[in-house]
Short mmCIF file of C-alpha atoms in Angstrom, two decimals:
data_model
loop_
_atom_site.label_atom_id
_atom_site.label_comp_id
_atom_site.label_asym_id
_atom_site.label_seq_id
_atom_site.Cartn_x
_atom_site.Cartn_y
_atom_site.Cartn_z
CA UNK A 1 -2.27 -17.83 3.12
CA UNK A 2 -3.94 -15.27 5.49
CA UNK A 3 -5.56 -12.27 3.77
CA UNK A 4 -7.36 -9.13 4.97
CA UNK A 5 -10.36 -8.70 3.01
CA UNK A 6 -13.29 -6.12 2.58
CA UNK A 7 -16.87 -6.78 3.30
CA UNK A 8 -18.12 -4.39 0.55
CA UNK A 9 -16.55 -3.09 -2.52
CA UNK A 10 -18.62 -0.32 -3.28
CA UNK A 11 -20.23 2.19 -0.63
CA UNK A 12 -22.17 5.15 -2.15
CA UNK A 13 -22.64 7.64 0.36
CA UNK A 14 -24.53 11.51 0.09
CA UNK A 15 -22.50 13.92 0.94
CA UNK A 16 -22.37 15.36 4.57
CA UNK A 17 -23.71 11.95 5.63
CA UNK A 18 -21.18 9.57 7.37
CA UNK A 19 -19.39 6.70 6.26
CA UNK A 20 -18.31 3.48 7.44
CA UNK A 21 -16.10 0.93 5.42
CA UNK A 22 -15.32 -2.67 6.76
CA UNK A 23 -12.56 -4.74 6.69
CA UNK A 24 -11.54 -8.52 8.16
CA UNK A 25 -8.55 -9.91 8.87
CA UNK A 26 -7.83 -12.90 9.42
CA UNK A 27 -4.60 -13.34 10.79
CA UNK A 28 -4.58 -12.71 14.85
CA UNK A 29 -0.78 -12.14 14.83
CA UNK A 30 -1.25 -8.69 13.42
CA UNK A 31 -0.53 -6.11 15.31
CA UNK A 32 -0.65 -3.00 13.41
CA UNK A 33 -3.48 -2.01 10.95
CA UNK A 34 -3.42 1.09 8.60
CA UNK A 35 -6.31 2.74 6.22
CA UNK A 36 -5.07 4.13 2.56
CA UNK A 37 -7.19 6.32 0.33
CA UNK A 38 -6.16 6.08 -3.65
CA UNK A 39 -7.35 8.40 -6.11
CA UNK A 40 -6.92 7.60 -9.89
CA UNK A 41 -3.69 7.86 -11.01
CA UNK A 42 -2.25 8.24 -7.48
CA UNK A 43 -0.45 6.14 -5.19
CA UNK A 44 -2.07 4.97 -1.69
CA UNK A 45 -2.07 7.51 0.53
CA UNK A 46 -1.96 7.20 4.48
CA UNK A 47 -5.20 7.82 6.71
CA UNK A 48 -4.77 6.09 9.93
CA UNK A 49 -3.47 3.63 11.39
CA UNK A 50 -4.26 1.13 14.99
CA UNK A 51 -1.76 -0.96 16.69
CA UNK A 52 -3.37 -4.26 18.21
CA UNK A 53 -3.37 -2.70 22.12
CA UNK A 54 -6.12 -0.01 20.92
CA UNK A 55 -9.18 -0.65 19.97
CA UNK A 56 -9.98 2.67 18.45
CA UNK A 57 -7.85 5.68 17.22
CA UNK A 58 -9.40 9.06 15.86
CA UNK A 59 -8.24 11.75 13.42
CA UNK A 60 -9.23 14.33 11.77
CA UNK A 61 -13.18 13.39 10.24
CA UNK A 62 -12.06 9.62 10.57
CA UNK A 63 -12.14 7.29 13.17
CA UNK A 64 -10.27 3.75 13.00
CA UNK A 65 -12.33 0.83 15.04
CA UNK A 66 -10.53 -2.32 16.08
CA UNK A 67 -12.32 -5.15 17.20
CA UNK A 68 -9.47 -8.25 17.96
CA UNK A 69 -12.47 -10.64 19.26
CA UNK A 70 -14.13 -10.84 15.53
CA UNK A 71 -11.31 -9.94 13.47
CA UNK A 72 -12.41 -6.66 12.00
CA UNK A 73 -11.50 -3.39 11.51
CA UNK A 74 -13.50 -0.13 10.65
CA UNK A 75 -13.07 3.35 8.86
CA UNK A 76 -15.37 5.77 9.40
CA UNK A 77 -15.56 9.30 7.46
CA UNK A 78 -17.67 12.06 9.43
CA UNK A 79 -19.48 14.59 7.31
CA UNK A 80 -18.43 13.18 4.27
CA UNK A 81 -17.33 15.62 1.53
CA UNK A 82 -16.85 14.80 -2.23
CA UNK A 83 -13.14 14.88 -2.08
CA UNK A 84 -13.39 11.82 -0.16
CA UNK A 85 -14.38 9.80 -3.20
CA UNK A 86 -11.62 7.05 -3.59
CA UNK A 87 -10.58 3.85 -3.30
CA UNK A 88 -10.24 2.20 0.75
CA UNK A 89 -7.67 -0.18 1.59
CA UNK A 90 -7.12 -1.65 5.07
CA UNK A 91 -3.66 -3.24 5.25
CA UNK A 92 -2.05 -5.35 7.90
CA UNK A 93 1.25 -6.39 9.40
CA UNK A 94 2.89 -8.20 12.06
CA UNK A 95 5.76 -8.95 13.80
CA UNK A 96 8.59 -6.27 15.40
CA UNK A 97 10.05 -4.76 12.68
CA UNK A 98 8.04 -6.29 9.46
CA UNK A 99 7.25 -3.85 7.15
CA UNK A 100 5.68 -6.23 4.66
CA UNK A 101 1.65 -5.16 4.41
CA UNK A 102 -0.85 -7.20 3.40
CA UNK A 103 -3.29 -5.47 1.81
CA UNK A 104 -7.23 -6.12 1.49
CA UNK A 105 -9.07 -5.78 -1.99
CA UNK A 106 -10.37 -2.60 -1.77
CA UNK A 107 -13.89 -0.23 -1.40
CA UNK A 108 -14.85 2.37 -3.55
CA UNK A 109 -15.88 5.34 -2.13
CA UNK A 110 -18.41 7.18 -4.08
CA UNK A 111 -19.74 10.74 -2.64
CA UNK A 112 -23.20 12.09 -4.00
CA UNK A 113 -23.22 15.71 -4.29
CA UNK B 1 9.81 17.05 3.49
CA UNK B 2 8.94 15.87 -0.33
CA UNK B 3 7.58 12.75 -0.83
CA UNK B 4 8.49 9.54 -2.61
CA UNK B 5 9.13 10.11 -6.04
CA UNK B 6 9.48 7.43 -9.07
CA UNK B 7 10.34 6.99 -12.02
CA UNK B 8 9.46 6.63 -14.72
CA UNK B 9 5.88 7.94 -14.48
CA UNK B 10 4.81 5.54 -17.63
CA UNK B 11 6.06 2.60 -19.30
CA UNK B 12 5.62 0.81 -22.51
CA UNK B 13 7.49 -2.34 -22.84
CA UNK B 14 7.15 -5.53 -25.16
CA UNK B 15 7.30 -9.14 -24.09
CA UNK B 16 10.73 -10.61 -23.25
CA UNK B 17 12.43 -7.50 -22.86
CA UNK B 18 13.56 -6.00 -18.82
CA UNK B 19 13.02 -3.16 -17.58
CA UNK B 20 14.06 -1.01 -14.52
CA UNK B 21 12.07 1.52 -12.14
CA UNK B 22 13.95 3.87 -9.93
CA UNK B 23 12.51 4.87 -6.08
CA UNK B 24 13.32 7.78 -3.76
CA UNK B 25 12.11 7.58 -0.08
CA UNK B 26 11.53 10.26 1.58
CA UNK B 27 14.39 12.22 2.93
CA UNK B 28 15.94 10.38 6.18
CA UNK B 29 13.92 6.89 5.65
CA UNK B 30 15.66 4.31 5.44
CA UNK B 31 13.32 1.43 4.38
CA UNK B 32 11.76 1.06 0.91
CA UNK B 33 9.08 -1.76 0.11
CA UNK B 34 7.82 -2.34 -3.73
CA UNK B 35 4.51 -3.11 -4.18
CA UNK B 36 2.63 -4.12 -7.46
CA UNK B 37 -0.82 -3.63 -7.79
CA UNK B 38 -3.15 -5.10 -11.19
CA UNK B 39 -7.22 -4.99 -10.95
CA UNK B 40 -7.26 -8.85 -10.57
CA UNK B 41 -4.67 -9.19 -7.67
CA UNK B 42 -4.83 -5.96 -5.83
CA UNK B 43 -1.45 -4.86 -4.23
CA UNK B 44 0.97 -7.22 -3.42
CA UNK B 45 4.24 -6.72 -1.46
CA UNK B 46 7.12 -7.58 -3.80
CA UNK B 47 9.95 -6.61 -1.49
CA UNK B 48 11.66 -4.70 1.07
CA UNK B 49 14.99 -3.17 1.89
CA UNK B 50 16.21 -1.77 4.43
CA UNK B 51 20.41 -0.30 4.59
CA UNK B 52 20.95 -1.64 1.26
CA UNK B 53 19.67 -5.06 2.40
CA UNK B 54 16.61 -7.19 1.20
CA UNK B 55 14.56 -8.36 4.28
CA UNK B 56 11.48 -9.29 2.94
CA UNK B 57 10.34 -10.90 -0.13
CA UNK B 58 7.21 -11.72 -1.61
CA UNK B 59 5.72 -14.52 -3.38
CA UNK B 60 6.77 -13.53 -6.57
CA UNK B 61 9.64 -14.96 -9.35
CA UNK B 62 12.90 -14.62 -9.71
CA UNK B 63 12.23 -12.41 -12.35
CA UNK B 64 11.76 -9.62 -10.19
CA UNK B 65 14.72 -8.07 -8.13
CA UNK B 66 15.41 -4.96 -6.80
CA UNK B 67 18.99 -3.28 -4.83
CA UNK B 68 19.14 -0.06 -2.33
CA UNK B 69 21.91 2.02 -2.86
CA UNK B 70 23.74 3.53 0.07
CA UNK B 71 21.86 7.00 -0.19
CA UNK B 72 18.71 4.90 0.10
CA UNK B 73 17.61 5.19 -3.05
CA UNK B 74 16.27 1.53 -4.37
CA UNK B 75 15.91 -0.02 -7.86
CA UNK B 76 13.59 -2.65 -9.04
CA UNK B 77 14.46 -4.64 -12.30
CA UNK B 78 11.74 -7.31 -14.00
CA UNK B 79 13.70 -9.44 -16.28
CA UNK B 80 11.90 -11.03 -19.22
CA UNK B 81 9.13 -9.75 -19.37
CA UNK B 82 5.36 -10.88 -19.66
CA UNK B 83 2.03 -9.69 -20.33
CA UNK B 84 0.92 -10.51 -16.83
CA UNK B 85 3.49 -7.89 -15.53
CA UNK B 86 1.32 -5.12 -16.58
CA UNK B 87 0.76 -3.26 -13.09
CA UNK B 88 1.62 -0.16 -11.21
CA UNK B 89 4.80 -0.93 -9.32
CA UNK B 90 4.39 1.44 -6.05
CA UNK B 91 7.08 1.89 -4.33
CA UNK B 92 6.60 3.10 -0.37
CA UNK B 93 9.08 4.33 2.12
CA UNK B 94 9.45 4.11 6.00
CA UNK B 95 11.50 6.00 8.74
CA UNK B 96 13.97 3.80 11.51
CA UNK B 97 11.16 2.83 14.15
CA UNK B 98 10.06 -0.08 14.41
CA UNK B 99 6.51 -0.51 12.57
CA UNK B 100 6.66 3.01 11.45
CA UNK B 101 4.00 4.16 8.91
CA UNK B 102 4.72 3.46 4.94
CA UNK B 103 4.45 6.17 2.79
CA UNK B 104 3.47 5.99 -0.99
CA UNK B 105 5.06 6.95 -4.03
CA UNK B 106 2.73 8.04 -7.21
CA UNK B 107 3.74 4.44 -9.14
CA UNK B 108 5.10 3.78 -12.47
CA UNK B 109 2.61 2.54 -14.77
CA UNK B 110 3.86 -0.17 -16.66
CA UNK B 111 2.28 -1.82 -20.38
CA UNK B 112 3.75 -4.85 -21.62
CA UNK B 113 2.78 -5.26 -25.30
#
């Protein structure tokens, strides 16, 4: 079936630089997108997220990209601190009303003091 | 608000027995998805329930089921056990809206021995 997946699985990044993790999707139904950071021993926790009709959201330090031409989506981390170490998931869904993500593999995040 | 909590935190199980893992949303959602998640596979939607219905299932046995109760609060039971089942079961909760933002428990860590 469709999958989102992840270009790389591990990013190491020095700290105050910025970061950029990649995902593609393949499925051009979807029409919502969301970033999760994990930590060890913690359950995924929200970042961001993009509906289809944007092509780019921004937060606090992070910055979702959505590009619906090529399939892929973007997270990037300004000023990236060591707290941000963790593991990235992009995960998709579609439909009204579907709450069932699809989730990519994963990238590990790792900050250099 | 406090989060979604589970229980329990850790699990040790042998082969052939069932167990059951408990979920509470967040305070006013109504929707609560399971999720397992090993190295190999990544996360993978198990389920979904929303008003003490299932809407969603994944591609998983019949060995897994779950319930919602009327106060929300959902259940997941994996019957017969195997050593494959060894995952964190995370369980995530959502408000009303349509395509509203799925929050994550901490998981139950489960060993099957």
């Amino acid at each position: 079936g469709e999958s989102v997946g992840l270009h790389l699985p591990t990013l190491s990044v020095q700290e105050g630089d910025n970061s950029i993790i990649n995902c593609a999707y393949s499925n051009s139904a979807s029409d919502y997108f969301i970033w999760y950071k994990q930590e060890s021993g913690k359950g995924p926790q929200f970042i961001i997220d993009i509906r289809s009709n944007m092509d780019k959201r921004q937060g606090q330090r992070v910055t979702v990209l959505l590009n619906k031409t090529v399939k892929h989506l973007s997270l990037q981390i300004a000023a990236t601190q060591p707290g941000d170490s963790a593991v990235y998931f992009c995960a998709e869904t579609y439909g009204a009303g579907s709450y069932q993500l699809t989730f990519g593999k994963g990238t590990k995040l790792s900050v250099i003091p | 608000k406090a989060g979604v909590t589970q229980t329990p935190r850790y699990l040790i199980k042998t082969r052939g027995q069932q167990v059951t893992l408990s979920c509470s949303p967040i305070s006013g959602h109504r929707s609560v998805s399971w999720y397992q998640q090993t190295p190999g596979q990544g996360l993978q939607f198990l389920f979904e329930y929303f008003s003490e219905t299932q809407r969603n299932k994944g591609n998983f046995p019949g060995r897994f089921s779950g319930r919602q109760f009327s106060n929300s609060r959902s259940e997941m039971n994996v019957s017969t056990l195997e050593l494959g089942d060894s995952a964190l079961y995370l369980c995530a909760s959502s408000g009303t809206s349509v395509g509203e933002t799925q929050y994550f428990g901490p998981g139950t860590r489960l060993l099957v021995l």
